mmCIF file of C-alpha atoms in Angstrom:
data_model
loop_
_atom_site.group_PDB
_atom_site.id
_atom_site.type_symbol
_atom_site.label_atom_id
_atom_site.label_comp_id
_atom_site.label_asym_id
_atom_site.label_seq_id
_atom_site.Cartn_x
_atom_site.Cartn_y
_atom_site.Cartn_z
ATOM 1 C CA MET W 1 35.862 -101.835 29.209
ATOM 2 C CA ILE W 2 39.259 -101.209 31.010
ATOM 3 C CA GLU W 3 40.383 -97.725 31.008
ATOM 4 C CA ILE W 4 44.114 -97.535 30.899
ATOM 5 C CA GLU W 5 45.643 -94.494 33.055
ATOM 6 C CA LYS W 6 47.565 -91.931 30.884
ATOM 7 C CA LYS W 7 50.517 -90.778 32.302
ATOM 8 C CA ASP W 8 52.680 -87.700 31.242
ATOM 9 C CA PRO W 9 56.551 -87.845 30.507
ATOM 10 C CA GLN W 10 56.769 -87.004 34.489
ATOM 11 C CA GLY W 11 54.996 -90.198 35.408
ATOM 12 C CA LEU W 12 52.012 -88.129 36.771
ATOM 13 C CA GLU W 13 48.630 -89.399 36.238
ATOM 14 C CA ARG W 14 46.449 -87.204 33.990
ATOM 15 C CA MET W 15 42.634 -86.788 34.785
ATOM 16 C CA THR W 16 40.239 -87.325 31.892
ATOM 17 C CA ALA W 17 37.291 -84.819 31.282
ATOM 18 C CA LYS W 18 35.098 -86.962 33.328
ATOM 19 C CA GLU W 19 36.856 -86.643 36.479
ATOM 20 C CA ARG W 20 37.506 -82.983 36.402
ATOM 21 C CA PRO W 21 35.309 -81.202 38.761
ATOM 22 C CA PHE W 22 34.375 -78.393 36.221
ATOM 23 C CA SER W 23 33.754 -78.053 32.331
ATOM 24 C CA LYS W 24 34.642 -75.562 30.157
ATOM 25 C CA VAL W 25 30.997 -74.297 30.427
ATOM 26 C CA ASN W 26 31.453 -73.802 34.154
ATOM 27 C CA TYR W 27 34.403 -71.717 33.575
ATOM 28 C CA TYR W 28 32.727 -69.623 31.170
ATOM 29 C CA MET W 29 29.805 -68.999 33.685
ATOM 30 C CA MET W 30 32.069 -68.336 36.162
ATOM 31 C CA GLY W 31 34.024 -65.833 34.238
ATOM 32 C CA VAL W 32 30.602 -63.927 33.230
ATOM 33 C CA CYS W 33 29.431 -64.201 36.757
ATOM 34 C CA LEU W 34 32.624 -62.489 37.942
ATOM 35 C CA ALA W 35 32.590 -59.932 35.074
ATOM 36 C CA MET W 36 29.048 -58.927 36.533
ATOM 37 C CA ILE W 37 29.993 -58.822 40.049
ATOM 38 C CA ILE W 38 32.762 -56.416 39.065
ATOM 39 C CA VAL W 39 30.586 -54.164 36.821
ATOM 40 C CA GLY W 40 28.226 -53.998 39.866
ATOM 41 C CA PHE W 41 30.823 -52.775 42.160
ATOM 42 C CA MET W 42 31.952 -50.314 39.485
ATOM 43 C CA LEU W 43 28.526 -49.002 39.362
ATOM 44 C CA ILE W 44 28.134 -48.531 43.094
ATOM 45 C CA SER W 45 31.424 -46.743 43.553
ATOM 46 C CA GLY W 46 31.815 -42.968 42.380
ATOM 47 C CA GLY W 47 33.016 -39.761 43.261
ATOM 48 C CA GLY W 48 33.026 -37.827 46.209
ATOM 49 C CA SER W 49 32.456 -34.126 46.786
ATOM 50 C CA THR W 50 34.418 -31.626 45.041
ATOM 51 C CA VAL W 51 33.822 -29.177 47.797
ATOM 52 C CA GLU W 52 35.545 -30.025 51.339
ATOM 53 C CA ASN W 53 32.603 -31.020 53.775
ATOM 54 C CA GLY W 54 30.085 -30.511 50.974
ATOM 55 C CA PHE W 55 27.119 -32.285 50.402
ATOM 56 C CA ASN W 56 26.816 -34.294 47.123
ATOM 57 C CA PRO W 57 23.297 -35.495 46.398
ATOM 58 C CA GLU W 58 25.002 -38.221 43.654
ATOM 59 C CA ILE W 59 25.399 -40.287 46.195
ATOM 60 C CA PHE W 60 21.797 -41.117 46.410
ATOM 61 C CA SER W 61 21.286 -41.756 42.821
ATOM 62 C CA THR W 62 19.576 -44.893 41.643
ATOM 63 C CA ARG W 63 22.520 -46.210 39.858
ATOM 64 C CA ARG W 64 24.386 -46.460 43.012
ATOM 65 C CA ILE W 65 21.764 -47.549 45.465
ATOM 66 C CA VAL W 66 19.535 -49.920 42.856
ATOM 67 C CA VAL W 67 21.172 -50.996 39.753
ATOM 68 C CA GLY W 68 24.783 -51.732 41.362
ATOM 69 C CA PRO W 69 23.901 -53.602 44.143
ATOM 70 C CA ALA W 70 21.423 -55.529 41.955
ATOM 71 C CA ILE W 71 23.721 -56.632 39.486
ATOM 72 C CA SER W 72 26.316 -57.472 41.916
ATOM 73 C CA PHE W 73 23.800 -59.584 43.835
ATOM 74 C CA LEU W 74 22.687 -61.280 40.633
ATOM 75 C CA GLY W 75 26.492 -62.010 39.713
ATOM 76 C CA PHE W 76 26.759 -63.614 43.276
ATOM 77 C CA VAL W 77 23.571 -65.945 43.030
ATOM 78 C CA LEU W 78 24.372 -67.068 39.343
ATOM 79 C CA MET W 79 28.056 -67.716 40.487
ATOM 80 C CA ALA W 80 26.726 -70.247 42.827
ATOM 81 C CA PHE W 81 24.563 -71.874 40.059
ATOM 82 C CA ALA W 82 27.693 -72.035 37.858
ATOM 83 C CA ILE W 83 29.794 -73.918 40.362
ATOM 84 C CA ILE W 84 26.834 -76.440 40.888
ATOM 85 C CA TYR W 85 25.976 -76.761 37.338
ATOM 86 C CA LYS W 86 26.624 -80.097 35.775
ATOM 87 C CA PRO W 87 26.369 -80.242 31.999
ATOM 88 C CA LYS W 88 24.746 -83.104 30.392
ATOM 89 C CA SER W 89 27.040 -85.717 28.946
ATOM 90 C CA ASP W 90 26.765 -86.769 25.153
ATOM 91 C CA LYS W 91 26.097 -90.543 26.279
#
C-alpha cells in the first residue's frame, strides 16, 4: 500500500507516529526519570551551619550521603533506558 505524505497548510511534511523517534511512553518515562533526578539532588542539598565557622554533623546524614545519590543515580540509569526503550507496535 502506498502511503500519501500528509502536508499541513504551510506545505511542510508531517511525520507519522511510526517515523517519530520517541513515543508518548518514552516522554512519560523521561519525565519520571527527570523528577527522580531532581528529587535526588534536593535530598543531597541541605542547610549549612547556623554558626559561622561551626561544624554541623547534619552533612554526614544518611539522607545526604546514601539516599539522595542513590535516587539520582537510579534516575540517570533509567533515563538511558527510557531513551532506548522502543514500545511494541500493535501489528
